Coordinates of C-alpha atoms in Angstrom, one line a residue:
M1 CA 10.8 -2.8 -14.8
T2 CA 6.9 -2.9 -15.9
I3 CA 4.8 -4.1 -13.0
P4 CA 1.0 -4.5 -13.6
A5 CA -1.0 -2.5 -12.1
L6 CA -4.5 -2.4 -10.4
P7 CA -7.9 -0.4 -11.7
L8 CA -9.5 1.0 -8.3
P9 CA -13.5 3.0 -9.4
K10 CA -13.0 6.5 -11.4
A11 CA -12.0 9.4 -10.3
A12 CA -14.5 12.6 -9.0
D13 CA -13.7 14.5 -12.4
G14 CA -13.9 11.1 -14.4
T15 CA -10.4 10.1 -14.7
P16 CA -9.3 6.3 -14.6
V17 CA -6.9 5.0 -11.6
E18 CA -4.4 2.6 -11.5
M19 CA -2.7 1.6 -8.4
P20 CA 0.5 -0.7 -9.3
L21 CA 0.4 -4.2 -7.6
L22 CA 4.8 -3.1 -6.0
G23 CA 5.3 0.1 -4.4
F24 CA 7.5 1.3 -1.8
G25 CA 6.8 1.6 1.5
T26 CA 8.5 5.2 3.6
W27 CA 7.2 3.6 7.4
Q28 CA 10.1 4.1 9.9
I29 CA 12.3 6.2 7.7
R30 CA 12.5 9.8 8.2
G31 CA 14.2 13.2 7.4
D32 CA 17.1 12.7 5.1
Q33 CA 17.3 9.4 5.2
A34 CA 13.8 9.1 3.7
Y35 CA 14.1 11.7 1.1
Q36 CA 16.9 9.9 -0.7
A37 CA 15.3 6.5 -0.4
V38 CA 12.3 8.2 -1.7
R39 CA 15.0 9.1 -4.7
D40 CA 16.7 5.5 -4.9
A41 CA 13.2 3.9 -5.4
L42 CA 12.4 6.5 -8.3
E43 CA 15.4 5.3 -10.0
A44 CA 15.1 2.0 -9.4
G45 CA 11.4 2.6 -11.1
Y46 CA 8.9 2.8 -8.2
R47 CA 6.2 4.6 -9.7
H48 CA 3.8 4.0 -5.9
L49 CA 4.6 5.4 -3.1
D50 CA 3.1 5.1 0.6
T51 CA 3.9 7.5 3.5
A52 CA 1.0 8.3 6.2
T53 CA 0.2 11.6 8.5
M54 CA 2.0 9.9 11.1
Y55 CA 5.2 8.7 10.0
G56 CA 6.2 12.1 10.3
N57 CA 7.7 12.0 6.4
E58 CA 5.1 13.3 3.9
E59 CA 7.7 16.5 3.0
E60 CA 10.2 14.2 2.7
V61 CA 8.3 12.1 0.4
G62 CA 7.6 14.6 -1.7
R63 CA 10.5 16.5 -2.0
A64 CA 11.9 13.6 -3.0
L65 CA 9.2 12.8 -5.6
A66 CA 9.7 16.8 -7.1
D67 CA 13.3 16.5 -7.2
S68 CA 13.4 13.2 -9.3
G69 CA 11.8 14.9 -12.1
V70 CA 9.8 12.3 -12.5
P71 CA 6.2 13.3 -13.4
R72 CA 3.4 13.8 -10.9
D73 CA 0.9 11.7 -13.6
E74 CA 3.2 8.7 -13.3
V75 CA 3.3 8.4 -9.8
F76 CA 0.0 6.8 -7.3
V77 CA 1.1 8.6 -4.2
T78 CA -0.7 7.5 -0.9
T79 CA -0.7 8.8 2.8
K80 CA -3.2 7.7 5.8
L81 CA -5.1 9.6 8.3
P82 CA -4.4 8.6 11.9
P83 CA -7.8 7.6 13.8
E84 CA -7.0 10.0 16.8
R85 CA -7.6 12.9 13.9
A86 CA -11.0 11.7 13.8
G87 CA -13.7 15.1 12.7
K88 CA -10.6 17.0 11.3
E89 CA -10.6 14.7 8.6
R90 CA -10.3 17.9 6.2
R91 CA -7.6 19.6 7.6
T92 CA -5.4 16.6 8.3
I93 CA -5.8 16.0 4.6
E94 CA -5.1 19.7 3.9
A95 CA -1.8 18.7 6.1
S96 CA -0.7 16.3 4.1
L97 CA -1.6 17.8 0.3
H98 CA 0.6 21.0 1.6
A99 CA 4.0 18.9 3.4
L100 CA 3.6 16.5 0.2
G101 CA 3.3 19.8 -2.5
L102 CA 0.5 18.0 -4.1
D103 CA -2.9 18.9 -5.5
A104 CA -4.4 15.3 -4.4
V105 CA -3.1 12.4 -3.5
D106 CA -4.3 9.2 -5.5
L107 CA -5.5 7.2 -3.0
W108 CA -6.2 8.6 0.9
L109 CA -6.4 5.5 3.8
I110 CA -8.3 5.2 7.3
H111 CA -4.9 4.9 9.5
W112 CA -7.3 2.3 11.8
P113 CA -10.9 2.0 12.7
P114 CA -11.2 5.1 14.9
H115 CA -13.0 4.5 18.2
R116 CA -16.4 4.5 19.7
G117 CA -18.2 3.5 16.1
R118 CA -17.0 6.9 14.5
S119 CA -16.2 4.8 11.9
V120 CA -18.7 5.5 9.1
K121 CA -18.5 9.4 9.9
V122 CA -15.1 9.4 9.2
W123 CA -16.0 7.3 6.1
Q124 CA -18.4 10.1 5.0
E125 CA -15.8 12.9 5.3
F126 CA -13.6 10.7 3.1
V127 CA -16.7 10.7 0.1
A128 CA -16.8 13.9 0.8
I129 CA -13.3 14.2 0.6
R130 CA -12.7 12.3 -3.2
D131 CA -15.9 14.4 -4.0
A132 CA -13.9 17.7 -3.9
G133 CA -10.5 15.9 -5.7
L134 CA -9.2 16.1 -2.7
A135 CA -7.9 12.5 -3.0
R136 CA -8.5 10.4 -6.5
A137 CA -9.6 7.3 -4.2
I138 CA -10.0 6.4 -0.5
G139 CA -9.9 3.7 1.4
V140 CA -8.8 1.8 4.6
S141 CA -6.4 0.0 6.8
N142 CA -6.1 -2.7 9.7
Y143 CA -10.2 -3.5 8.8
G144 CA -11.7 -6.0 9.0
P145 CA -14.9 -7.6 6.1
D146 CA -17.3 -6.7 8.7
E147 CA -16.3 -3.0 9.3
I148 CA -16.0 -2.9 5.6
D149 CA -19.4 -4.0 4.7
E150 CA -20.5 -1.0 8.2
L151 CA -19.0 1.9 5.8
T152 CA -20.2 0.2 2.7
A153 CA -23.6 -0.2 3.7
E154 CA -24.6 3.2 6.0
T155 CA -23.1 5.3 3.3
G156 CA -23.5 2.9 -0.5
V157 CA -19.4 4.0 -0.8
T158 CA -17.2 0.4 -0.7
P159 CA -13.3 1.5 -0.1
A160 CA -11.6 1.1 -2.6
V161 CA -8.3 -0.7 -1.2
N162 CA -7.7 -2.4 2.3
Q163 CA -4.2 -2.3 3.4
I164 CA -3.8 -4.7 5.9
R165 CA -0.9 -6.7 7.3
F166 CA 0.2 -9.7 4.6
G167 CA 2.4 -12.2 3.8
P168 CA 3.1 -15.8 3.2
S169 CA 2.9 -16.9 6.7
L170 CA -0.3 -14.8 7.2
Y171 CA -2.4 -16.3 4.1
D172 CA -5.6 -17.1 3.9
A173 CA -7.5 -17.8 0.8
G174 CA -10.7 -16.6 2.6
L175 CA -9.9 -13.6 3.6
V176 CA -8.3 -12.4 0.0
Q177 CA -11.4 -14.1 -1.6
A178 CA -13.7 -11.7 0.6
H179 CA -11.9 -8.8 -0.6
K180 CA -12.5 -9.7 -4.2
D181 CA -15.8 -10.7 -3.4
R182 CA -16.4 -6.7 -2.0
G183 CA -14.2 -5.5 -5.1
V184 CA -11.8 -4.3 -2.8
V185 CA -8.5 -4.5 -3.4
L186 CA -6.2 -6.2 -0.9
E187 CA -3.3 -4.3 -0.2
G188 CA -0.5 -6.1 2.4
Y189 CA 2.5 -4.3 4.2
S190 CA 5.3 -5.6 6.3
P191 CA 5.5 -8.5 3.8
F192 CA 9.7 -9.3 4.9
K193 CA 8.5 -8.7 8.7
T194 CA 5.6 -11.6 8.4
T195 CA 8.1 -14.0 7.2
N196 CA 10.9 -16.0 7.6
L197 CA 13.2 -15.8 4.6
N198 CA 15.2 -18.6 5.3
D199 CA 12.3 -20.9 5.1
P200 CA 13.7 -24.3 2.8
V201 CA 10.3 -23.9 0.7
L202 CA 11.6 -20.0 -0.6
T203 CA 15.2 -20.8 -0.5
R204 CA 14.6 -23.6 -3.0
I205 CA 11.9 -21.8 -5.6
A206 CA 14.5 -18.7 -5.2
A207 CA 17.5 -20.9 -6.0
A208 CA 15.2 -22.2 -9.0
H209 CA 14.9 -18.9 -10.3
G210 CA 18.2 -17.3 -9.7
V211 CA 16.8 -14.6 -6.9
D212 CA 17.0 -13.8 -3.6
T213 CA 13.9 -14.9 -1.0
A214 CA 12.2 -11.4 -0.7
R215 CA 11.7 -11.2 -4.0
V216 CA 9.9 -14.2 -4.4
V217 CA 7.5 -13.0 -1.9
L218 CA 7.2 -10.3 -3.9
R219 CA 6.4 -11.8 -7.1
W220 CA 3.8 -14.1 -4.7
H221 CA 2.1 -11.2 -4.1
V222 CA 2.2 -9.5 -7.1
Q223 CA 0.8 -13.0 -8.9
H224 CA -2.4 -13.0 -6.6
E225 CA -2.7 -9.8 -7.4
I226 CA -2.3 -8.3 -3.7
V227 CA -0.8 -4.9 -3.7
V228 CA 2.6 -4.9 -1.9
I229 CA 4.8 -2.0 -0.4
P230 CA 8.5 -3.4 0.7
K231 CA 10.4 -1.0 2.6
S232 CA 14.4 -0.9 2.5
S233 CA 17.0 2.2 3.3
T234 CA 19.7 0.5 1.3
P235 CA 19.9 1.7 -2.5
E236 CA 21.1 -1.5 -3.2
R237 CA 17.8 -3.3 -1.8
I238 CA 15.8 -0.7 -2.7
A239 CA 16.7 -1.4 -6.6
R240 CA 17.1 -5.5 -6.1
N241 CA 13.6 -5.7 -4.6
A242 CA 12.0 -4.0 -7.4
D243 CA 13.8 -6.6 -9.8
I244 CA 10.7 -9.0 -10.1
A245 CA 9.5 -8.5 -13.7
G246 CA 11.8 -10.8 -15.2
F247 CA 10.1 -14.3 -13.7
E248 CA 7.6 -15.8 -12.8
L249 CA 6.3 -18.3 -9.8
T250 CA 5.1 -21.5 -11.8
A251 CA 1.5 -22.6 -10.2
A252 CA 3.0 -25.3 -8.6
E253 CA 5.1 -22.9 -6.5
M254 CA 2.8 -20.2 -5.9
A255 CA 0.4 -23.2 -4.3
E256 CA 3.4 -24.0 -2.4
V257 CA 4.0 -20.4 -1.0
D258 CA 0.6 -20.6 -0.4
H259 CA 0.8 -23.5 2.4
L260 CA 3.4 -21.1 4.7
G261 CA -0.1 -19.8 5.8
R262 CA -1.4 -23.2 7.1

């Protein structure tokens, strides 16, 4: 599987950071199931893993990565800070790193905006933790453009990534452009839950390329340069979702899928 990656700001040590456009999500997968799903994902070719403190599976994700034999520097690992941990940023990232068995994550996100105007203080701690080398890149999740602008204005540091609920039915060209204008990589979660995979437009396009509609949705994200993190615990589906490098949607097909968001 050859899937492009997007450049993020360089890490504190000056090394480049690249985020694969296709990742593997682990929300609602725990215990042995999470371990095996990550092993299956790495075997299928995924090189981007997404977890979070609140998912309760960082240990299994880290153990699967360690046991896979895939070199650490070939896998992009994301985890997230729960908003209720505002004020406990250092302890939280250290606990995540211990569970994952890593010296640093590739991306650390604020999972949701903290309450009571604490977002800027949390972001200042994120910048310090990035500068300390515990996270190679930092970003946010479930933020709006105005909330991103506040962080930039107050700290001079713009989040590298914003992970939001996204899919064809939620497509908003203005929102996509707003992220591009700010130099923020847009990452979409729940690509299938937000999409009617039986939509006639998707089924027709899928038939034209000899694939299923789920892969049309993933390919659409990738061609828009929107990072996407499908989730599954079924080995066959994990492997099938990874198989999106062998076809390309035409400009007309991309426009048709875009139109599902109107």
